Each structure stands twice: as C-alpha cells, then as structure tokens.
Short mmCIF file of C-alpha atoms and ligand atoms in Angstrom, two decimals:
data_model
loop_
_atom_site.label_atom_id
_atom_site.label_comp_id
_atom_site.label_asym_id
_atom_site.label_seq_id
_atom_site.Cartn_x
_atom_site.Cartn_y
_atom_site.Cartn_z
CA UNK A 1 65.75 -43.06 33.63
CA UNK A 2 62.74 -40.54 34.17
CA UNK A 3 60.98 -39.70 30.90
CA UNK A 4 60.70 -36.32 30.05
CA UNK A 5 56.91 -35.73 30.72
CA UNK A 6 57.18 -37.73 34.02
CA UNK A 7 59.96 -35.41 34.99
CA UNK A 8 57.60 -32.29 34.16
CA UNK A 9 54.88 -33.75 36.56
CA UNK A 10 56.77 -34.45 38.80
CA UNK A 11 58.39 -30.91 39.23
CA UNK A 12 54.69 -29.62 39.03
CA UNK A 13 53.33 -31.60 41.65
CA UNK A 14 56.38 -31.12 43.94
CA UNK A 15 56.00 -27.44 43.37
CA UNK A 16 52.10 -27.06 44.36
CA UNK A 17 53.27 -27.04 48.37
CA UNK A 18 55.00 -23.57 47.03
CA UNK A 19 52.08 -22.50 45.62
CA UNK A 20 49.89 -23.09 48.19
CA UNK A 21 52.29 -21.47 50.26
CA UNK A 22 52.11 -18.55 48.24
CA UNK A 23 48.53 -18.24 47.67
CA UNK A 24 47.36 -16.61 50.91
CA UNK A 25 49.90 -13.90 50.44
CA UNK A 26 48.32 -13.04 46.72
CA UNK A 27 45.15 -13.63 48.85
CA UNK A 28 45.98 -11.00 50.73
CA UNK A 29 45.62 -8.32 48.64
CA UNK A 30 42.92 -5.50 49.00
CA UNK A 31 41.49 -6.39 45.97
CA UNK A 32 41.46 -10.49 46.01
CA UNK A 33 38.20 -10.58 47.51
CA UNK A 34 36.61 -8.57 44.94
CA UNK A 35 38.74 -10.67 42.33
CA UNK A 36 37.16 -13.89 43.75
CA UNK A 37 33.30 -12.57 43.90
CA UNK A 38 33.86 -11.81 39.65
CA UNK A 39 35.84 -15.11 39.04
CA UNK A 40 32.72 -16.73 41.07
CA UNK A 41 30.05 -14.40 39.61
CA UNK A 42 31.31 -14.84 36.04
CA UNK A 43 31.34 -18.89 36.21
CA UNK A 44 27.59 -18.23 37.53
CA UNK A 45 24.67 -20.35 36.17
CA UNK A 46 22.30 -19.02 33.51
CA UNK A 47 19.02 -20.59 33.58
CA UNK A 48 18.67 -23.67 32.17
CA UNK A 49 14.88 -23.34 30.77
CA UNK A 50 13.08 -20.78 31.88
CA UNK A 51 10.73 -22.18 33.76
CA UNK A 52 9.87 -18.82 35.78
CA UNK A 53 9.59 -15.32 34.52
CA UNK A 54 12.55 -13.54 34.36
CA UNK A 55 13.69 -11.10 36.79
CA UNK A 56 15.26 -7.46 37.08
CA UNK A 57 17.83 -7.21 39.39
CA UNK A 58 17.63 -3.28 40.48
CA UNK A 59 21.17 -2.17 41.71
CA UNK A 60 21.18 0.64 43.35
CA UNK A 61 24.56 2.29 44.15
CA UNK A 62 24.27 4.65 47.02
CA UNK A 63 26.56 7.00 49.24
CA UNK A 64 24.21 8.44 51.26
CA UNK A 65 20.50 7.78 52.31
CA UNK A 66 17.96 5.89 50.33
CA UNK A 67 16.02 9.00 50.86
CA UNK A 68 13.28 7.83 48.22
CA UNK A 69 12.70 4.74 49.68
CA UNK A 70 8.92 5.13 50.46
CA UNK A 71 8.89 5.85 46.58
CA UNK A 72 10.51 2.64 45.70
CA UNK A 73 8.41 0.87 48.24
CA UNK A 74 5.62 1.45 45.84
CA UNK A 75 7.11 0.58 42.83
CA UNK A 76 8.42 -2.87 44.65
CA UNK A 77 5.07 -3.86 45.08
CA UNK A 78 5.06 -7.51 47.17
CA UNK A 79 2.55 -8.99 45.01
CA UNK A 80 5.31 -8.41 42.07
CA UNK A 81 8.10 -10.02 44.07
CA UNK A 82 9.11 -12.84 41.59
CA UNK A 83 9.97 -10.13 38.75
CA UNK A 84 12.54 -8.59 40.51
CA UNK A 85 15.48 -8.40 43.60
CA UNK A 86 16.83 -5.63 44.89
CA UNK A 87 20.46 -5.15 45.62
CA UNK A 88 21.98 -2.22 47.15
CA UNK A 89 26.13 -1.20 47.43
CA UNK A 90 26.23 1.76 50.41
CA UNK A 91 29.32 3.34 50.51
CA UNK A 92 30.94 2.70 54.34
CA UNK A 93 32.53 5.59 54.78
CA UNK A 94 29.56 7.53 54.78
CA UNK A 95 27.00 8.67 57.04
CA UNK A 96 23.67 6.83 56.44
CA UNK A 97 20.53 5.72 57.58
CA UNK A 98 19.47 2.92 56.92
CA UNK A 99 15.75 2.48 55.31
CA UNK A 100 13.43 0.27 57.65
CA UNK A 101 13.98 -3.11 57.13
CA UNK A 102 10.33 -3.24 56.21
CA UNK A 103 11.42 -1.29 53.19
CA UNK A 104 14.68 -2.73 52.37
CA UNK A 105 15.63 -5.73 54.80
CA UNK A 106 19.17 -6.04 55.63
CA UNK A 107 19.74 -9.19 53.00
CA UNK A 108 19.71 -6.72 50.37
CA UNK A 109 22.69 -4.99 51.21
CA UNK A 110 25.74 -6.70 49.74
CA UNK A 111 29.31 -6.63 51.21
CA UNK A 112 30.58 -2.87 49.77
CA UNK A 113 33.84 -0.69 50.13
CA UNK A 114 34.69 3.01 50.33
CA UNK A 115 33.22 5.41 46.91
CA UNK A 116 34.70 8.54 45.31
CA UNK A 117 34.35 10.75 42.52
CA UNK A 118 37.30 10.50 39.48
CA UNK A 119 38.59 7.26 40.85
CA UNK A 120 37.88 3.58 39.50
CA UNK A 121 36.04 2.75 42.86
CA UNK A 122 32.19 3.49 41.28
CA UNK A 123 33.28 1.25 38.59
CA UNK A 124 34.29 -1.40 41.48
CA UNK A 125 31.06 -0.87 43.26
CA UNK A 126 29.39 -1.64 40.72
CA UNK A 127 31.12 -4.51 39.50
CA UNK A 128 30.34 -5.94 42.77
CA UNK A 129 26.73 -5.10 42.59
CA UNK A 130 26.43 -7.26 39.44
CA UNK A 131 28.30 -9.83 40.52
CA UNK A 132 26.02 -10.42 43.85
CA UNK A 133 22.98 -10.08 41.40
CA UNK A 134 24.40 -13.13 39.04
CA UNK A 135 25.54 -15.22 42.07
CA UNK A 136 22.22 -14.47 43.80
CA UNK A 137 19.16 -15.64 41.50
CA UNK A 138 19.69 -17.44 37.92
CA UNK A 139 16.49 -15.63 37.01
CA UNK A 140 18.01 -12.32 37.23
CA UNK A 141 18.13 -10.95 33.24
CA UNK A 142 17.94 -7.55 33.33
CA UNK A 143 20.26 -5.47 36.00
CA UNK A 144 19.47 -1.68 35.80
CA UNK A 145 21.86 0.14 37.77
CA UNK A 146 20.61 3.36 39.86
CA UNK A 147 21.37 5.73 42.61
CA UNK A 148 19.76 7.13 45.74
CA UNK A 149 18.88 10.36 43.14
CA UNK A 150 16.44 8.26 40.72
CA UNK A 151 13.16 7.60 40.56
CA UNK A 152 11.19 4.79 38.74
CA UNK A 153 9.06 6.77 36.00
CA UNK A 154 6.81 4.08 35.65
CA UNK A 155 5.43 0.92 37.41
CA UNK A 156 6.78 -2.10 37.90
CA UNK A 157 4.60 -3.81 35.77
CA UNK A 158 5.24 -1.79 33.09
CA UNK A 159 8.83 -2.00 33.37
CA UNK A 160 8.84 -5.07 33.40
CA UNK A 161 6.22 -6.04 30.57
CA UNK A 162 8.44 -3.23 27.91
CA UNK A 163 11.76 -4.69 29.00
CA UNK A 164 10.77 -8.03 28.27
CA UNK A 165 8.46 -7.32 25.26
CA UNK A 166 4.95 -8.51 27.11
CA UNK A 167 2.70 -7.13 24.23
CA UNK A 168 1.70 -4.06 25.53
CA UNK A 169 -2.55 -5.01 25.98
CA UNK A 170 -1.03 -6.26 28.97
CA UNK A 171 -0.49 -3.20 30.37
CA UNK A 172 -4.23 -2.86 32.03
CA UNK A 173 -5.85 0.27 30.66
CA UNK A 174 -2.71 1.21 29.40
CA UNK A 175 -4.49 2.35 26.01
CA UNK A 176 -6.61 5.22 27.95
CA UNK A 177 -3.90 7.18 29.78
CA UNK A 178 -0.60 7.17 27.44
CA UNK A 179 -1.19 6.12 24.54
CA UNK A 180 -0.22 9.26 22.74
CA UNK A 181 2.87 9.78 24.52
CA UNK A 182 4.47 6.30 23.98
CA UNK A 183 5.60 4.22 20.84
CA UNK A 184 6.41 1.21 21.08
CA UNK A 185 9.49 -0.57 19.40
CA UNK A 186 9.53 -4.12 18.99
CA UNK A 187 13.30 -4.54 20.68
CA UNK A 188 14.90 -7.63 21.30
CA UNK A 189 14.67 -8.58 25.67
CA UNK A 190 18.65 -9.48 24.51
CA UNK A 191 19.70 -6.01 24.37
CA UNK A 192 21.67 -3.91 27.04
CA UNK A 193 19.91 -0.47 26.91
CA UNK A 194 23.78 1.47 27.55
CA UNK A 195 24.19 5.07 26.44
CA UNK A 196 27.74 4.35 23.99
CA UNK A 197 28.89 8.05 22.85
CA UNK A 198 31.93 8.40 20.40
CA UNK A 199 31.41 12.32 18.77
CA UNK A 200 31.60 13.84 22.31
CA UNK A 201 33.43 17.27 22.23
CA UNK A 202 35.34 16.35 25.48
CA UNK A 203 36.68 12.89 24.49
CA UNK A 204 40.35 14.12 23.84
CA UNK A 205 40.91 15.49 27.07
CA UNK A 206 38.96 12.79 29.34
CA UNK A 207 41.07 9.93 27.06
CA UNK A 208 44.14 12.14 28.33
CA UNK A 209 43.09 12.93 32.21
CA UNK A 210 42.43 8.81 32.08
CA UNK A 211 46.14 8.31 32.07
CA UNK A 212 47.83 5.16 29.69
CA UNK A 213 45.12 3.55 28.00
CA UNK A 214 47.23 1.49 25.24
CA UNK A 215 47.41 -0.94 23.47
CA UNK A 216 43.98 -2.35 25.02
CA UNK A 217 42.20 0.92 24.36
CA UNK A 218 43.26 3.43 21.74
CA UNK A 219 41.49 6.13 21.18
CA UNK A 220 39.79 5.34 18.36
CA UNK A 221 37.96 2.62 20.13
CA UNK A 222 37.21 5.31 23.89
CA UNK A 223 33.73 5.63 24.57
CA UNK A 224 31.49 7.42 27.24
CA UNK A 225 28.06 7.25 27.89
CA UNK A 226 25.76 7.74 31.00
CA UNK A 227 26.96 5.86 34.35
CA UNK A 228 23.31 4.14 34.72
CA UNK A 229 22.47 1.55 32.46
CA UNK A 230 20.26 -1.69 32.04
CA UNK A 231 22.56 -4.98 31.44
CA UNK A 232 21.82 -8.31 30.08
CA UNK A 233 22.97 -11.44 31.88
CA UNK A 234 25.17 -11.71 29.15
CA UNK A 235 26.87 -8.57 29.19
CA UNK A 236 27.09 -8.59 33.05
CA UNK A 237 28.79 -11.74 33.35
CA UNK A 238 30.93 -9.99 30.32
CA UNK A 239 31.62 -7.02 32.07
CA UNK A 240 32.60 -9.17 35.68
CA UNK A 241 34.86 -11.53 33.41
CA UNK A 242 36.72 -8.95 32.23
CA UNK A 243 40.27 -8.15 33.37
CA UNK A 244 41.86 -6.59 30.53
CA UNK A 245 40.17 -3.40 29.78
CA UNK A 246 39.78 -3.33 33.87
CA UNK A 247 43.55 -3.59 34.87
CA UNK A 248 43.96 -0.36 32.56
CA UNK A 249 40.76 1.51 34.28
CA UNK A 250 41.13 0.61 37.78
CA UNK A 251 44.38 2.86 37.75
CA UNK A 252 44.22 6.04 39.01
CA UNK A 253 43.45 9.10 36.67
CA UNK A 254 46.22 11.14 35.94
CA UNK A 255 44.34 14.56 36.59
CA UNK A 256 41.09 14.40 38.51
CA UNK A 257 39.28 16.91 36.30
CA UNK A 258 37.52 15.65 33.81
CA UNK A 259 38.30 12.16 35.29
CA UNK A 260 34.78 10.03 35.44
CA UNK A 261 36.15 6.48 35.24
CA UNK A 262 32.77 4.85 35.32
CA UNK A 263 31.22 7.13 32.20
CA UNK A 264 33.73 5.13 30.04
CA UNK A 265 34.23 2.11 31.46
CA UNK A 266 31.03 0.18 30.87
CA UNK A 267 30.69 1.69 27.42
CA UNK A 268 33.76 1.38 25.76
CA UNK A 269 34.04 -2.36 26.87
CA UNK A 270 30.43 -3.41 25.76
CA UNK A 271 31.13 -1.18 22.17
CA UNK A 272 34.19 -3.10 21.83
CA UNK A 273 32.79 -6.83 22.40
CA UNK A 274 29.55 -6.62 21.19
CA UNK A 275 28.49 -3.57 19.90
CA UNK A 276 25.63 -4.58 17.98
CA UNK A 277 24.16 -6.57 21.66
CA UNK A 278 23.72 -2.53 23.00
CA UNK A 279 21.05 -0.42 21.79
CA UNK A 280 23.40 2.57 22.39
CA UNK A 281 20.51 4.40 24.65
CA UNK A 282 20.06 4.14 28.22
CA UNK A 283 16.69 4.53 30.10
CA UNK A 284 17.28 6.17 32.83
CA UNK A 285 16.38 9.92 31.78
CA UNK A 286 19.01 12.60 33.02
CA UNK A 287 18.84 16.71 32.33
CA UNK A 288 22.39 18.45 31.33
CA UNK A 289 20.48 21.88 29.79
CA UNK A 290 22.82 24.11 31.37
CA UNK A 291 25.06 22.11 32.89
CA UNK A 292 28.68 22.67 32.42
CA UNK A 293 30.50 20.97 36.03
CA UNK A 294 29.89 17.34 35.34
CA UNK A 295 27.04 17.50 37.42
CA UNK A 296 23.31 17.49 36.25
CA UNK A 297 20.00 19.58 36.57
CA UNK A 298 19.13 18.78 40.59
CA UNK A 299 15.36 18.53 40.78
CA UNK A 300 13.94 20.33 43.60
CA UNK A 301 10.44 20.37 45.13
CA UNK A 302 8.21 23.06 42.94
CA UNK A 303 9.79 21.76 39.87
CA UNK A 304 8.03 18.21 41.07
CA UNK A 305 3.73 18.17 38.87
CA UNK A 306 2.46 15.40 36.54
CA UNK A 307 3.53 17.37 33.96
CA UNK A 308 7.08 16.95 34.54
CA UNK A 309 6.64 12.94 34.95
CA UNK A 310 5.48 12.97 31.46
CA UNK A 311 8.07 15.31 30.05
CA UNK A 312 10.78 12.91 31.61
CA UNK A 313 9.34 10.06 30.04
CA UNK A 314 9.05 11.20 26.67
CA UNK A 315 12.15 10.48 24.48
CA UNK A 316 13.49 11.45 21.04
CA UNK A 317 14.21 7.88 20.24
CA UNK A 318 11.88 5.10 19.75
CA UNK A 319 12.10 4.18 23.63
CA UNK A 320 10.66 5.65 26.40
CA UNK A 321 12.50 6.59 29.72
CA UNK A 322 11.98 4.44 32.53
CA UNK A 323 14.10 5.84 35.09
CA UNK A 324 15.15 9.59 35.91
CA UNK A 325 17.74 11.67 38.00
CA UNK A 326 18.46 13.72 39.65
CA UNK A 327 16.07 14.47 42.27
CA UNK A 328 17.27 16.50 45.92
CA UNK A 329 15.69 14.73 49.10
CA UNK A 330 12.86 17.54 49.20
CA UNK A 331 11.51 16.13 46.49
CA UNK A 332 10.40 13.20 48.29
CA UNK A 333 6.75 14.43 49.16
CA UNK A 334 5.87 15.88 46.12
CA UNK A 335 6.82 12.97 44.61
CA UNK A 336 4.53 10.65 46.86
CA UNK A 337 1.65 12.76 46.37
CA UNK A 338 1.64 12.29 42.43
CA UNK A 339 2.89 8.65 42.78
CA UNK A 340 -0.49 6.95 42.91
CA UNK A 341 -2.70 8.90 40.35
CA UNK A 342 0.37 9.56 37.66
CA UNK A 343 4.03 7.85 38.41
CA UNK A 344 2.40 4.26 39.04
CA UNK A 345 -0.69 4.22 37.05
CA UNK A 346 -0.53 1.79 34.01
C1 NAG B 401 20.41 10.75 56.61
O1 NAG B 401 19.35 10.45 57.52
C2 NAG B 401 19.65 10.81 58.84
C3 NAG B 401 18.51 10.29 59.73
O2 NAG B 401 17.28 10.51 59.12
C4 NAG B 401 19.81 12.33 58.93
O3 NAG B 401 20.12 12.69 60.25
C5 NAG B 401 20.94 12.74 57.99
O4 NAG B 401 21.03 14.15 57.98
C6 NAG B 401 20.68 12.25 56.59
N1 NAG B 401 21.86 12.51 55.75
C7 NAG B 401 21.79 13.17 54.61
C8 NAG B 401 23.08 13.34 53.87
O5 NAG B 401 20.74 13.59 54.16
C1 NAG B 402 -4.98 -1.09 23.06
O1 NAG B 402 -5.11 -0.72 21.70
C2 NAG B 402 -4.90 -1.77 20.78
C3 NAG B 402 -5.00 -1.23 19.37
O2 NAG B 402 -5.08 0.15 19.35
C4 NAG B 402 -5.93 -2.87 21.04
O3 NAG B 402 -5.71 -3.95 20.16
C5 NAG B 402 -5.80 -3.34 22.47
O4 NAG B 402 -6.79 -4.29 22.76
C6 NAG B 402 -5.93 -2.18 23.43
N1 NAG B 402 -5.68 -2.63 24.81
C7 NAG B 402 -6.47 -2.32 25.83
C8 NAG B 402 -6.06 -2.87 27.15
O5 NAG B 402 -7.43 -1.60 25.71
C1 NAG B 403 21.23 -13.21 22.33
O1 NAG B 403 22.35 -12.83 21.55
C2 NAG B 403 23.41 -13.76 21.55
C3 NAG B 403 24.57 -13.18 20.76
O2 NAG B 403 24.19 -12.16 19.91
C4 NAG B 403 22.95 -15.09 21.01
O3 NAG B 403 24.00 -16.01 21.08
C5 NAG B 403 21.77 -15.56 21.83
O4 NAG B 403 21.26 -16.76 21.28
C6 NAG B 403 20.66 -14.52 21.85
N1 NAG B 403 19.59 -14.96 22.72
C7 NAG B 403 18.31 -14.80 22.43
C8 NAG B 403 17.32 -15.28 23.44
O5 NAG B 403 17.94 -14.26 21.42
C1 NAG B 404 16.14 20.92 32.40
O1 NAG B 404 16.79 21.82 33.26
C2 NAG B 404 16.58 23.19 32.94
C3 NAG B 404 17.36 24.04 33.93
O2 NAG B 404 18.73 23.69 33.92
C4 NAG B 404 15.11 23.52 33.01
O3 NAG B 404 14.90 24.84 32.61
C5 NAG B 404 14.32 22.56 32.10
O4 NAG B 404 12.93 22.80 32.28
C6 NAG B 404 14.64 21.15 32.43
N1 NAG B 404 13.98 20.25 31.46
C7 NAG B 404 13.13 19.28 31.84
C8 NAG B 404 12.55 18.43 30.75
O5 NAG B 404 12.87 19.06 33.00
C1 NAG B 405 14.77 16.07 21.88
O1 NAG B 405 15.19 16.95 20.85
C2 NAG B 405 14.93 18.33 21.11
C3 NAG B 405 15.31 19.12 19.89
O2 NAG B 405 16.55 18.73 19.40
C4 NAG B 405 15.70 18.75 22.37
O3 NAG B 405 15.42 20.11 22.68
C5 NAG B 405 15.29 17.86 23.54
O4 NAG B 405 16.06 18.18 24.67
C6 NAG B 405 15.47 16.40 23.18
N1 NAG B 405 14.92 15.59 24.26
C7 NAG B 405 15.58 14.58 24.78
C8 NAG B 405 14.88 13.83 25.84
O5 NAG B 405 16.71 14.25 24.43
#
C-alpha cells in the first residue's frame, strides 16, 4: 500500500506534463514577457564588493525624439563612461528619429511597447527600464528616470560625486563658481531621492478616478509625487518585485481625468515599504506656477540665460536640483550655447 506522502508525489510529478502543457498558453499572454524580465530583473545580482565605482543608470523614457541629445552628449562625457549607462524605452507607436548612433548606439535601446497618458503603460515602461538597468550591469546603484523634456543641470561629475557623497573638494574649482548657491547635506548614497506627497488638495478625486484600490491601498496610505525620480538598487529591484500594489494599478482608470497612474504608483509603494529609505524629494526640478491642466511650465527659447540654470538649481530644501523639465525642442541651441561656460562647469 502507497504511503500517503508517496501518493502526493506521485500525483505531483504525474501532473507536471499538464503543467507544462499549460505553461505556453499562460506564456502567451501580452504581459508574460514583461512578467518574466521583473521575475529575472528582481532575482538580479547586487554587487558582491564593490570593487568598481558605482554607476547611474540614466533611464530615459521617451515618446518622441531625443531632441536634446547633443546636450546629453556632453554631459555623457566618454572619459566618464564607467560611472554611468544609459538606457532608453521609445514608445513604438510613435514617430521618431533616432539620435546618431554616435550619440546613443542602438544597444541602448531596450525592447519597449506602446505609451499613453492616464493609463498604467508609463508605469510599465518604466518598470521595464529598471529592470534592463538591474539585469544589465551589477554596478548600476542609482537609476534616475527622465524624459526627452529634461536636461542635466549639472555635470556628470558632479552628479555623480553629490549622489554618492564624494566630499565635495572633489568637485575641481567647485569652491569659486557656486559656492553660495549650494549647501551641502551629508545624505546617505542609500536613499531614493522620490517626491512622496500625502496633503495634496486633489488626492480624493485622483484616489477615486484610479478606480478599486482596496484592501492593498486605502486611502489613508495613497500617495503622489513627481513621475521622475532617482532609485536605489534596492528600491528598484523592490519596485520590479512587486505584484501586489501593481495588479491593482495596472487596471485601467475609471475616468481618464485626473487619472496619472505613474504620479502614484512609485510613491505610494516606496512610502508604504520603506518610507524612511526615501528622502521624500526628487531632483529633477519641474515649474507648476500657473499651471492648472496637469501639464507644466514648457520652457521655450528666450526664457533659456545662465540665470535661469541657476534659478533651476536652487532648491528650498537642503538639496540641490540636478535635473529639470520641461524644455520645447527650440530650446536646444540656447541651451548648447550656455552648456560649456555655465550647465557643465564644476
Ligand atoms: C523628429 O525628427 C524628425 C527628423 O529630424 C522630424 O522630421 C520630426 O518632425 C521630429 N518629430 C517631432 C515630434 O519633433
Ligand atoms: C573648498 O572650500 C573648503 C572650505 O571652505 C576647502 O576646505 C576646500 O579645500 C575647498 N576646495 C577647493 C577645491 O578649493
Ligand atoms: C541601506 O539600508 C538598508 C535598509 O535600511 C540596510 O539594510 C543596508 O545595510 C543599508 N546599506 C548601506 C550601505 O548603508
Ligand atoms: C515658472 O513659470 C512661470 C510662468 O508660468 C514663470 O513666470 C516663472 O518665471 C517660472 N519660474 C522659474 C524659476 O523659471
Ligand atoms: C521656494 O519657496 C518660495 C516661497 O515659498 C516659492 O516661491 C518658491 O517657488 C520655492 N521654490 C522651489 C524651488 O520650490
């Protein structure tokens, strides 16, 4: 006579044909490829010793031309290659030129899907972009996620050097030039720099044009905050692990107005697993004086001077702004013509 646990084994094991059967039809599903990049991408290795500097792995989540990629080509100086990668999610669907490979080679383009406003699919993208970035290089600490409408504020030296706490005499002839416009807190490199809002006036209704949230996310716990932020490794692999507050967000909205998926997403999940790993802030500077559609203060060309570089940078808390939007495609020569003598000058 079989003994019980032999009898369960044996129905397991004569039952795996099924499942294999089965598995290319759950396989089949629009999203399994995206399920198996996180699953992958959240088993990823974290360095063992750091035996290298670590990196920042710049996402940038695009839907139409890179049209300040000369600009970025001179932040992504070659000589600086091992503190950063560059990953880049372009929407299909849309029209758009590629930059020159000599700019941005094809390798940094990762496998990306279809992007619209007041659905989950920006929070998809840019899932995906952090999971490429995790799979991709162990050395990768920092992702800062950006669009085709920011600009770097700052070098990439000194990016790098305030993310990761380089004590700032590194920062050649830094003293001379900005010293009055910058203080310097001594943050931890283990903080995700994530704008987490909970007093917003508009809360109620966005929790209600969300659709169901509960019981994973009652109101109570709802957050918003700005779409671009700067990750840890911890928190991405966090954020690509998780399935629970995502099978509630990837839904659609119930009305599309005021429906921004992605503005509540990435905070309310950090806030609610580790709230005290966020500083609460994000970097990447953004002006809403005015602003009243859900869409921010475009920059155009005669607004661009040195003066407004160093207004952008300048923040109320005790960081500064590294990053800014948003800037309209004119702005691209202006821009070049201060990017030498002011943008990139440490
Ligand atoms: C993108 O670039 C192409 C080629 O330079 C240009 O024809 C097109 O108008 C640009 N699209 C947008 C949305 O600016
Ligand atoms: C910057 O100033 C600090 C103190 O004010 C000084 O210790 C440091 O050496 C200076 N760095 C440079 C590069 O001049
Ligand atoms: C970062 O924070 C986590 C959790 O708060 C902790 O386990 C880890 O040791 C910290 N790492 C460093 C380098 O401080
Ligand atoms: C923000 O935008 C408003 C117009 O909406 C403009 O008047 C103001 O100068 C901008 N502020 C900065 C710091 O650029
Ligand atoms: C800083 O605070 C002042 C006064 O409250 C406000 O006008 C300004 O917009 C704030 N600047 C930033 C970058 O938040």
């Amino acid at each position: 006579m079989l003994s019980s646990p032999l009898l369960l084994s044996l129905t397991l094991f004569l039952s795996l044909p099924f499942l294999l059967l089965l598995s290319p039809h759950l396989l089949s599903s629009p999203d399994a490829d995206d399920l198996t990049l996180f699953r992958r991408a959240a088993a990823a290795a974290a360095p063992r010793r750091r035996t290298a500097a670590p990196k920042i792995a710049f996402l940038f989540l695009t839907n139409s031309n890179l049209t300040f990629s000369p600009l970025w080509a001179k932040f992504f100086l070659p000589s600086h290659s091992h503190l950063f990668n560059i990953y880049i999610h372009a929407d299909p669907s849309q029209p758009f030129s590629r930059p020159p490979p000599s700019l941005f080679p094809p390798s940094h383009f990762v496998p990306s899907k279809p992007t619209a406003r007041a659905s989950p699919t920006l929070i998809s993208a840019a899932r995906r972009l952090l999971a490429a970035a995790l799979l991709h290089d162990p050395l990768n600490h920092y992702f800062a996620l950006l669009s085709q409408h920011c600009i770097p504020l700052h070098s990439l030296l000194f990016t790098h050097s305030y993310l990761f706490k380089t004590h700032p005499s590194n920062y050649l002839n830094f003293n001379k030039t900005h010293s009055s416009n910058l203080i310097f807190k001594t943050h931890s490199s283990n903080l995700s720099f994530i704008e987490i809002l909970s007093q917003e006036p508009s809360l109620p209704t966005r929790y209600a044009a969300r659709g169901p949230m509960l019981p994973e996310v009652p109101f109570s716990s709802f957050r918003v905050g700005s779409q671009f932020f700067i990750l840890t490794r911890r928190h991405a692999r966090l954020v690509v692990r998780d399935t629970r507050l995502w099978n509630k967000f990837r839904l659609p909205c119930l009305t599309p107005e005021p429906c921004y998926p992605e503005e509540h997403y990435f905070p309310t999940l950090l806030s609610m697993l580790d709230p005290d790993g966020c500083t609460g802030f994000t970097l990447t500077r953004v002006n809403w004086t005015g602003c009243w559609d859900g869409h921010p203060h475009l920059y155009t060309a005669p607004e661009i001077s040195p003066e407004l570089i160093r207004r952008l940078r300048q923040s109320n808390s005790s960081y500064v702004y590294l990053f800014a939007r948003k800037f309209a495609p004119e702005c691209l020569l202006p821009l070049m013509e201060i990017a030498d003598d002011v943008i990139f000058r440490n």
